[in-house]
Short mmCIF file of C-alpha atoms and ligand atoms in Angstrom, two decimals:
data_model
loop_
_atom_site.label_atom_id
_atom_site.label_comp_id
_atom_site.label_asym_id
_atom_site.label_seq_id
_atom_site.Cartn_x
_atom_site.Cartn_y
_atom_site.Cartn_z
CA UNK A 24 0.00 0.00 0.00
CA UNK A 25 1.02 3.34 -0.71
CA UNK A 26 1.25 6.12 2.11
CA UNK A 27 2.20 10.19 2.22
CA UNK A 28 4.93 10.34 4.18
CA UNK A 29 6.85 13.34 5.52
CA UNK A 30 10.58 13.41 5.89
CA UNK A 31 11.22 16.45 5.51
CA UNK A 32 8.91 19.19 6.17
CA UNK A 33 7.45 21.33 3.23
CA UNK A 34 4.47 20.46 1.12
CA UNK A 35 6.53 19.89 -1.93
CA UNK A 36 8.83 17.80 0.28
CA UNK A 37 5.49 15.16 0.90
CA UNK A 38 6.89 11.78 -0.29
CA UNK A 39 4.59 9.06 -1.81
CA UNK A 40 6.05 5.85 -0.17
CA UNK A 41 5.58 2.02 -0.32
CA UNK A 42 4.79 0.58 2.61
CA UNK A 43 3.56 -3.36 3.67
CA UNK A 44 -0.20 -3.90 4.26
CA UNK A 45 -0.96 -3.59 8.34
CA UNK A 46 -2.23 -6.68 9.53
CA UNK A 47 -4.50 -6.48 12.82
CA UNK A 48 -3.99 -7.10 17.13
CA UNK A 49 -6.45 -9.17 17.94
CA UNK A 50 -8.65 -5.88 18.80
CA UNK A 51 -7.56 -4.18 16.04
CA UNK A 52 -9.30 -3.10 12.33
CA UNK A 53 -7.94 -2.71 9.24
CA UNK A 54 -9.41 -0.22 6.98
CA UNK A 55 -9.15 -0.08 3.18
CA UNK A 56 -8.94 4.39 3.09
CA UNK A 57 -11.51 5.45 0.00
CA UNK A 58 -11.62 9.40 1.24
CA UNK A 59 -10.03 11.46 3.09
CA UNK A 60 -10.62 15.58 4.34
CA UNK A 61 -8.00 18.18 4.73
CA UNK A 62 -7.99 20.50 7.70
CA UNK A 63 -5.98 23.57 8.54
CA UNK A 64 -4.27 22.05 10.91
CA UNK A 65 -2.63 19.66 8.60
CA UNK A 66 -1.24 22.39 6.40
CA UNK A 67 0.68 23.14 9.80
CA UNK A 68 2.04 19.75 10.49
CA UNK A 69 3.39 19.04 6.40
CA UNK A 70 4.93 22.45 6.70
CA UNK A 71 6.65 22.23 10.22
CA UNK A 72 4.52 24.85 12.03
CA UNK A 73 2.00 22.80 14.09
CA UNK A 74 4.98 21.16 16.21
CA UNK A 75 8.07 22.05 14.86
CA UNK A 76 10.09 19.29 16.83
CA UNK A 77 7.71 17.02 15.73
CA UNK A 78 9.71 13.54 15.28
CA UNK A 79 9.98 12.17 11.49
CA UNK A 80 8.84 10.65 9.33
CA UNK A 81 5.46 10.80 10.41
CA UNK A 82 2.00 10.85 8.19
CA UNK A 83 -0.27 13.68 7.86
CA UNK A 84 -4.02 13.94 8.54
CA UNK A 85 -6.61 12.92 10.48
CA UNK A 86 -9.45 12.42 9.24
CA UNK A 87 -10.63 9.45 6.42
CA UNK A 88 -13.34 7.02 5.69
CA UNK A 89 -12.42 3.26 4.56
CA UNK A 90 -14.13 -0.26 4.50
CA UNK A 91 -13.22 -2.69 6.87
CA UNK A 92 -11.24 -5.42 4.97
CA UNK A 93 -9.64 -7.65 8.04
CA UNK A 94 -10.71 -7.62 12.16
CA UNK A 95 -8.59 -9.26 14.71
CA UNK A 96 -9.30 -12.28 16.77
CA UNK A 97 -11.01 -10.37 19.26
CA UNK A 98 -13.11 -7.81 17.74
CA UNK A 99 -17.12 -7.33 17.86
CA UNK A 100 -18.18 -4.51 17.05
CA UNK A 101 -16.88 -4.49 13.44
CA UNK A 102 -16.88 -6.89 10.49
CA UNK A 103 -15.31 -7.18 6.85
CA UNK A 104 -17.61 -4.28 4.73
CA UNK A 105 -18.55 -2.28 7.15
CA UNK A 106 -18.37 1.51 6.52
CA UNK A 107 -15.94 3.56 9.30
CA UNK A 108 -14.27 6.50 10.02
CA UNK A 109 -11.58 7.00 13.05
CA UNK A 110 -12.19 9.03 15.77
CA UNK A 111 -9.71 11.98 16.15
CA UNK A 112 -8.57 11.32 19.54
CA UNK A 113 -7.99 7.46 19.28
CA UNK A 114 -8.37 7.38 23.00
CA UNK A 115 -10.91 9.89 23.80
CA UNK A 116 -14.05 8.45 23.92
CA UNK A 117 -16.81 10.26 26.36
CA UNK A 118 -16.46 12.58 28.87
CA UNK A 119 -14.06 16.01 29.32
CA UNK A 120 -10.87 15.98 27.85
CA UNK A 121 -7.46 14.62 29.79
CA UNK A 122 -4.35 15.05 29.40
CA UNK A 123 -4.19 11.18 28.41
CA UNK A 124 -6.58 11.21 25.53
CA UNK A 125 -5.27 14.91 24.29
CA UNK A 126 -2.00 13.04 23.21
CA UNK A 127 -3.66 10.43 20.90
CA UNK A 128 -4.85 12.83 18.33
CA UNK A 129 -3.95 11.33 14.64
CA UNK A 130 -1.93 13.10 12.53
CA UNK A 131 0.43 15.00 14.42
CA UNK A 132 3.39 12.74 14.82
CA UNK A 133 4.96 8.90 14.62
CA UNK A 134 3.33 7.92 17.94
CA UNK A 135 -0.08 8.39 16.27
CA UNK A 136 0.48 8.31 13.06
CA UNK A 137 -1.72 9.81 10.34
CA UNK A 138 -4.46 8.64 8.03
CA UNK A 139 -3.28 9.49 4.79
CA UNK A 140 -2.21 6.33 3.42
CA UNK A 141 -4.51 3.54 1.91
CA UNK A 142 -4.90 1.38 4.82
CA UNK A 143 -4.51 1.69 9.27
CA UNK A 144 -5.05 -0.44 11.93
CA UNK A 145 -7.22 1.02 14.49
CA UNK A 146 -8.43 -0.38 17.42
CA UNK A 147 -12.17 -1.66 17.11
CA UNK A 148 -13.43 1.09 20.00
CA UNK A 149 -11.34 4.19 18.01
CA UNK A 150 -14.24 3.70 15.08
CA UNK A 151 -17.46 4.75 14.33
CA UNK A 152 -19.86 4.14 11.86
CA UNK A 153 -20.79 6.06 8.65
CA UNK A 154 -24.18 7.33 8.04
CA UNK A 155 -25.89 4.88 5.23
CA UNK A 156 -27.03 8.52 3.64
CA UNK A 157 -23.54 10.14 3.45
CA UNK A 158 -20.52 9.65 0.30
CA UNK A 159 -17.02 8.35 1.85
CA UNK A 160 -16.19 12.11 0.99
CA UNK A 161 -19.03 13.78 2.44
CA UNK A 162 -18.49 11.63 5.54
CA UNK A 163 -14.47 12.22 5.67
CA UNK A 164 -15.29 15.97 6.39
CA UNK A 165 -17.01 14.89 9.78
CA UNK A 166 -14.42 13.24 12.40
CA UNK A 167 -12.45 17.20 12.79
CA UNK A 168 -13.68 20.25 11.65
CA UNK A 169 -17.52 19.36 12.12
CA UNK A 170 -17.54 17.99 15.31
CA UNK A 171 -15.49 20.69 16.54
CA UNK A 172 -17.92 23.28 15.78
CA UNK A 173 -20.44 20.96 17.47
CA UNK A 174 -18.48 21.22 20.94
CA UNK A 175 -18.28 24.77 20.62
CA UNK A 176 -21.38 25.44 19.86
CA UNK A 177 -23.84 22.45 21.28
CA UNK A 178 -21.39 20.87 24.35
CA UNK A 179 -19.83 23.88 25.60
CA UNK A 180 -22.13 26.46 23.87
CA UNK A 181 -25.50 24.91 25.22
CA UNK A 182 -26.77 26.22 21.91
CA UNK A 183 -30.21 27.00 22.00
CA UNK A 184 -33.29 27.76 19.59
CA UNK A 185 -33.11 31.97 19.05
CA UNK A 186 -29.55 32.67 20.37
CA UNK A 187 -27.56 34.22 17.66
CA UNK A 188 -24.20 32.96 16.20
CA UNK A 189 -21.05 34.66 14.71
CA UNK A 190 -19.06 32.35 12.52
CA UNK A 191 -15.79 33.87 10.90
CA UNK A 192 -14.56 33.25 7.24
CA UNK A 193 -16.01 30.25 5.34
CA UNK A 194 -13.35 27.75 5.85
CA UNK A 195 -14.17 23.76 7.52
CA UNK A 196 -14.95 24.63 11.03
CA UNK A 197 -17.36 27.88 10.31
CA UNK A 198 -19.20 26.20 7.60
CA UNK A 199 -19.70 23.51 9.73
CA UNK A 200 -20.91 26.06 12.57
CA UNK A 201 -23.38 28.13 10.43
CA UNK A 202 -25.41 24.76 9.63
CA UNK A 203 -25.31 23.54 13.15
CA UNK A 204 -26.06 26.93 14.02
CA UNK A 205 -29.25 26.74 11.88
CA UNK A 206 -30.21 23.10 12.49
CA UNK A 207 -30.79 24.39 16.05
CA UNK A 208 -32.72 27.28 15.27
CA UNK A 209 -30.27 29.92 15.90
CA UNK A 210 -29.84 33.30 13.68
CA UNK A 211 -26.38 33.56 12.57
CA UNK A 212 -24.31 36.41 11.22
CA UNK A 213 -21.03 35.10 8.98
CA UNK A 214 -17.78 37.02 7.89
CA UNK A 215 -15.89 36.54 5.11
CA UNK A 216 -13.26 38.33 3.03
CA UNK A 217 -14.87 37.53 -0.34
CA UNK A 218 -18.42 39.07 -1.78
CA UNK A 219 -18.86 35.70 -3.41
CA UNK A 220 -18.02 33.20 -0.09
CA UNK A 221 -20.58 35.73 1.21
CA UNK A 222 -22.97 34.58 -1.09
CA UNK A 223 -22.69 30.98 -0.69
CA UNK A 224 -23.02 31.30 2.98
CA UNK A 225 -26.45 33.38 2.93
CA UNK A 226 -27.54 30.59 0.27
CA UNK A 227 -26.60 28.09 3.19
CA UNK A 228 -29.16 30.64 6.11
CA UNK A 229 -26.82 33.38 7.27
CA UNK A 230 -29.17 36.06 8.08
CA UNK A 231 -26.66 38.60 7.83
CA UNK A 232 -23.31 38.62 6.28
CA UNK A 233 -20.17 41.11 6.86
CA UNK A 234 -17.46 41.50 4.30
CA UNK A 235 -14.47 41.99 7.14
CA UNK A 236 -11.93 43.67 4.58
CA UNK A 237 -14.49 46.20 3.61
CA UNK A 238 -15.39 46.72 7.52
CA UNK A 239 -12.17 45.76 9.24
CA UNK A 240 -14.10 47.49 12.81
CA UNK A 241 -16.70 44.07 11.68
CA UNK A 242 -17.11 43.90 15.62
CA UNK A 243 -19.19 47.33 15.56
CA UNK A 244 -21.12 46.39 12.61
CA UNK A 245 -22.04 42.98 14.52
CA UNK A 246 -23.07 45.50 17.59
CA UNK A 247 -25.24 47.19 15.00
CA UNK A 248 -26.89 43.79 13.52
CA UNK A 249 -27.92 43.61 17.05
CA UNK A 250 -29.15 46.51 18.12
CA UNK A 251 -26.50 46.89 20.64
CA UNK A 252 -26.47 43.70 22.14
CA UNK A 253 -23.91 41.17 20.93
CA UNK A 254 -23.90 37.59 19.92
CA UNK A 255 -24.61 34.46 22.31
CA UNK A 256 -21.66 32.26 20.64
CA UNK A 257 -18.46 33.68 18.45
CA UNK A 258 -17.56 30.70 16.56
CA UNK A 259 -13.68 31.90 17.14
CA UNK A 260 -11.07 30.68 14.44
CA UNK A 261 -8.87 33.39 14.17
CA UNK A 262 -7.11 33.76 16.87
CA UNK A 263 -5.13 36.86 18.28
CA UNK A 264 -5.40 38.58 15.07
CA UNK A 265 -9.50 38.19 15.75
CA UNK A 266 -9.97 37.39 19.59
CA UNK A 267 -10.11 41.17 20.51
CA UNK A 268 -13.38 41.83 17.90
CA UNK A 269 -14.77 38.68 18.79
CA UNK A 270 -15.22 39.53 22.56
CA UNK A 271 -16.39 43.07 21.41
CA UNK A 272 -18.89 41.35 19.29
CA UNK A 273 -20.67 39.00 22.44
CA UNK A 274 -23.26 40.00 24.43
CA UNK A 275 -22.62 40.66 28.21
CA UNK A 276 -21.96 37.38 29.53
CA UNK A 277 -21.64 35.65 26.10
CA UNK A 278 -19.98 32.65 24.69
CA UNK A 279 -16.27 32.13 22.80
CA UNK A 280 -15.84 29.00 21.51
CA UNK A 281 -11.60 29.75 21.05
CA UNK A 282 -11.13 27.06 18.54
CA UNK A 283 -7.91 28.16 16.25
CA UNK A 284 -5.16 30.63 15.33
CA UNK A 285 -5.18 31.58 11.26
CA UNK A 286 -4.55 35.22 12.29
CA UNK A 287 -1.30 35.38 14.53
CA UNK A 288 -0.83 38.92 14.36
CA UNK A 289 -2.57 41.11 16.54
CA UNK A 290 -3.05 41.69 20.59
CA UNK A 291 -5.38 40.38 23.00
CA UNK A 292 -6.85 43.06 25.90
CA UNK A 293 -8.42 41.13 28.31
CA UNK A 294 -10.47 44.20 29.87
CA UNK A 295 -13.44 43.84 27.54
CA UNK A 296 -13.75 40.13 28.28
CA UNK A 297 -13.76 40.20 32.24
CA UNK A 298 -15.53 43.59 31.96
CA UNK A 299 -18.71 42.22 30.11
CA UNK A 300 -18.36 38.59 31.94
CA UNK A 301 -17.41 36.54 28.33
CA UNK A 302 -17.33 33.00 29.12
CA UNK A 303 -13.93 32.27 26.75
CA UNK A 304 -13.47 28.18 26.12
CA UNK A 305 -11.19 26.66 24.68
CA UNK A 306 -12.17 23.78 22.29
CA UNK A 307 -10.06 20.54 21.62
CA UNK A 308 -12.21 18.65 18.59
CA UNK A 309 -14.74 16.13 20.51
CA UNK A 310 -15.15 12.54 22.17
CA UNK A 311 -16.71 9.59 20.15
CA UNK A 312 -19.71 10.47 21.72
CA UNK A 313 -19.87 13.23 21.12
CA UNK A 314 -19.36 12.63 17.18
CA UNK A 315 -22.36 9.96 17.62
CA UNK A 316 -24.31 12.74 18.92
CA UNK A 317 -23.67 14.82 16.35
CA UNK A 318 -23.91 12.33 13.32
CA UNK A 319 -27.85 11.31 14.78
CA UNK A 320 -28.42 15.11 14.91
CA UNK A 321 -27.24 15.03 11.44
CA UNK A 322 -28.80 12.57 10.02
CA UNK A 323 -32.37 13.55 11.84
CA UNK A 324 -31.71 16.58 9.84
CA UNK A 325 -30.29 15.72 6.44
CA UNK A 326 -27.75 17.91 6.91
CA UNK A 327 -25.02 17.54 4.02
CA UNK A 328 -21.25 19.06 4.50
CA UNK A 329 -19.98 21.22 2.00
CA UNK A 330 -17.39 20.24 -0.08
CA UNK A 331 -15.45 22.91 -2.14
CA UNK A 332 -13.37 20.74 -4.21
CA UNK A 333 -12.02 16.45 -4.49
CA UNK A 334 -8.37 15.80 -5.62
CA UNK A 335 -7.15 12.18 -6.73
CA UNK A 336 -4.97 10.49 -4.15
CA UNK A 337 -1.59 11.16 -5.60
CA UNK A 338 -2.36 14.87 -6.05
CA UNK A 339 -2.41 15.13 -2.45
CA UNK A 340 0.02 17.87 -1.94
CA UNK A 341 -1.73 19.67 -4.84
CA UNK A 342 -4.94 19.84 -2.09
CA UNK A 343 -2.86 20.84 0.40
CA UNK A 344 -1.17 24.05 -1.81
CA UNK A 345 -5.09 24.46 -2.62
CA UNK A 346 -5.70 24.65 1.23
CA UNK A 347 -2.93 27.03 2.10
CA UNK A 348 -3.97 29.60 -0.44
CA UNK A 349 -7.37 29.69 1.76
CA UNK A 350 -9.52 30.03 -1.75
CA UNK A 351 -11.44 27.16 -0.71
CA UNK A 352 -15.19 27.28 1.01
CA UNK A 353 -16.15 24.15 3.29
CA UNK A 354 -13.98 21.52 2.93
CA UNK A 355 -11.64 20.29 0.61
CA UNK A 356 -11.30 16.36 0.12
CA UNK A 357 -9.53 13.65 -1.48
CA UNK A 358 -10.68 10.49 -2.91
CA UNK A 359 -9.37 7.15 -4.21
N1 NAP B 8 -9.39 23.56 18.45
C1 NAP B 8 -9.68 22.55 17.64
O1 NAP B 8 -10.03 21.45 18.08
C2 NAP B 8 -9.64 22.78 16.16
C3 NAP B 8 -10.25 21.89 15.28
C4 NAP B 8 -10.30 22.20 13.92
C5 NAP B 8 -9.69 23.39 13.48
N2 NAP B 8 -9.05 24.19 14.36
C6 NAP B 8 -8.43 25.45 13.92
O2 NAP B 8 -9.50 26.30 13.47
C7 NAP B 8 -9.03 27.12 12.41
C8 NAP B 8 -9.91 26.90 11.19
O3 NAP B 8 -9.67 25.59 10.68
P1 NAP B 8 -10.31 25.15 9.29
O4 NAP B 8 -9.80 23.78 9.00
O5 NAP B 8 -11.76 25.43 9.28
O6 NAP B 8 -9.57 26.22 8.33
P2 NAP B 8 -9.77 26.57 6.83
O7 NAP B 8 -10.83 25.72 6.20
O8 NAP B 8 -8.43 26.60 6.18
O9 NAP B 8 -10.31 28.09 6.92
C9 NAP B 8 -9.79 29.04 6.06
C10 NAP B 8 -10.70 30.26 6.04
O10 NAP B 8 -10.63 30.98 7.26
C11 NAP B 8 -10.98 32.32 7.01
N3 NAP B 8 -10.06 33.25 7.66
C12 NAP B 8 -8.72 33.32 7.57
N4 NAP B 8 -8.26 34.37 8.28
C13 NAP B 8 -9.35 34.99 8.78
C14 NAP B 8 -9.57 36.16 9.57
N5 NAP B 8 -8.55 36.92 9.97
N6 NAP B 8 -10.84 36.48 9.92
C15 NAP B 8 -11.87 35.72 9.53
N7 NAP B 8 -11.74 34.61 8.76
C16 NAP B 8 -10.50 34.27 8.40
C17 NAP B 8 -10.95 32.54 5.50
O11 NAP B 8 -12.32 32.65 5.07
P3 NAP B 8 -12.75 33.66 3.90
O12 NAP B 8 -12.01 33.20 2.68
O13 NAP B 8 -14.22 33.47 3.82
O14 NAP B 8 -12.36 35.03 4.33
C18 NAP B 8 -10.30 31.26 5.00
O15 NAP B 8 -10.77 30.88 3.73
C19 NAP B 8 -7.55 26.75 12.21
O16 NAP B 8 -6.75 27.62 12.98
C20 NAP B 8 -7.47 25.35 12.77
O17 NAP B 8 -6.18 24.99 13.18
C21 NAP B 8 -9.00 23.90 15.68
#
């Protein structure tokens, strides 16, 4: 089988290597990969900036959907055919996060190695099973940047029918957000750089959009959308370069799901948060319960991820220079 393998890092530096077939533990899977999605954060780890001591080689990514093509002695909750995807923190399976479970996230390193090769061993418990209405692709956009918008918004938002949600830019995890957002009966305002991504995203229910080149101060126009009073949730995936407008733009003792960090530049003044009570949380992905939550709540409500664009396996690093230059809207996958 054939595997993307960094040696060196650098997207141009991704090597395409042979590798032999994994053959299962007796609790362990093996899954034939079909898709896979990209996320930000593997942009980061091919290029050296997610961990930069970060032993090597490693493989990228997290998140892919496969058939199951051999189970161990012991296994039971799987057989040969059935449809999974991995969970992205192979040891985090309900309840808060630990300091255990944290360090099992795929992708980020040899000790648990990434997905994107075309077949893993995974232990039977670090699986779940895909939809019957969802594509391999459509599903391979779940296991990270969906389910991470679902703990902001749902586990640690409390997200509730009327409350109103701020999503920034249109990339996985804000997507994601806005139809969560709407599958719970919220109102949502979205941001995005491009007249166009703005567009797509009132076609997918944002009641209000704000182009935040053309209004850089977007945290006063969100003040002004309204009437004064801020947003229950900010959907927060800038980072420093954003935090500051995003805690101008809650309400008095409002929600920030602090999820990532595409916008380094920039300082944080924590006056404005304590002043107006902002509850700020920090969000690491989900539990596998959490994903079985969400992929009910999804199915209950036929709701469909949105995929920008599908590159062949071996133009993987191709996706990945498509994913840096941040053109994309939803997710970007690959397929066998
Ligand atoms: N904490 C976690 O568990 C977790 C999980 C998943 C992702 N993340 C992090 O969340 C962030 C988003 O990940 P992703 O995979 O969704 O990324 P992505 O798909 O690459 O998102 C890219 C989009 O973000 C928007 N953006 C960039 N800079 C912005 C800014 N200053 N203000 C507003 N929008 C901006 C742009 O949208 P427009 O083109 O529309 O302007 C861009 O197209 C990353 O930092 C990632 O590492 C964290």
């Amino acid at each position: 089988m054939r595997a993307f393998q960094i040696n060196e890092f650098g997207i141009e530096r991704l090597a395409l290597v042979e590798r032999p077939d994994p053959s299962p533990a007796a609790n362990e899977v093996v899954i034939r990969s079909d898709a896979w999605s990209l996320n930000y954060r593997d942009v980061m780890v091919v290029e050296g900036l997610y961990n930069p001591r970060m032993k090597l080689p490693a493989t990228p990514l997290s998140d892919t959907v496969g058939e199951v093509v051999e189970v161990g002695a012991a296994v039971k909750r799987w057989k040969p055919g059935d449809r999974v995807m991995p969970i992205f923190a192979q040891r985090w399976f309900d309840g808060p996060p630990n300091a255990e479970v944290v360090r099992t996230a795929l992708g980020a390193g040899p000790q648990w190695d990434g997905v994107f090769c075309e077949a893993s061993a995974f232990d039977e418990q670090a699986l779940v099973a895909v939809p019957e209405n969802l594509t391999n692709a459509e599903a391979a956009t779940l296991p990270c940047a969906a389910l991470t918008a679902w703990n902001g918004l749902v586990v640690s938002g409390g997200l509730k029918a009327g409350d109103t949600v701020l999503t920034l830019g249109s990339g996985g995890v804000s997507v994601f957000a806005l139809q969560i957002a709407k599958m719970f009966g919220a109102k949502v305002i979205s941001t995005s750089s491009s007249d166009e991504k703005l567009g797509k995203l009132k076609d997918l229910g944002a009641d209000e959009v704000i182009n935040y080149l053309e209004h850089p101060q977007w945290d006063a126009r969100v003040m002004e959308l309204t009437g004064k009073r801020g947003v229950d949730h900010v959907v927060e995936v800038g980072g420093s370069g954003t935090l500051s407008r995003s805690v101008n733009s809650a309400r008095i003792g409002g929600h920030v799901a602090m999820i990532g960090a595409l916008e380094t530049s920039g300082d944080f003044d924590p006056v404005r948060a304590f002043m107006r009570s902002i509850r700020l949380q920090g969000i690491f992905v989900g539990s596998r319960a959490m994903l079985e939550d969400m992929l009910r709540a999804f199915d209950a409500n036929e709701v469909r991820p949105v995929i920008d664009r599908a590159f062949g396996f071996e133009d993987g690093p191709g996706a990945l220079e498509y994913m840096r230059t941040g053109s994309h809207f939803g997710k970007i996958v690959i397929e066998h």
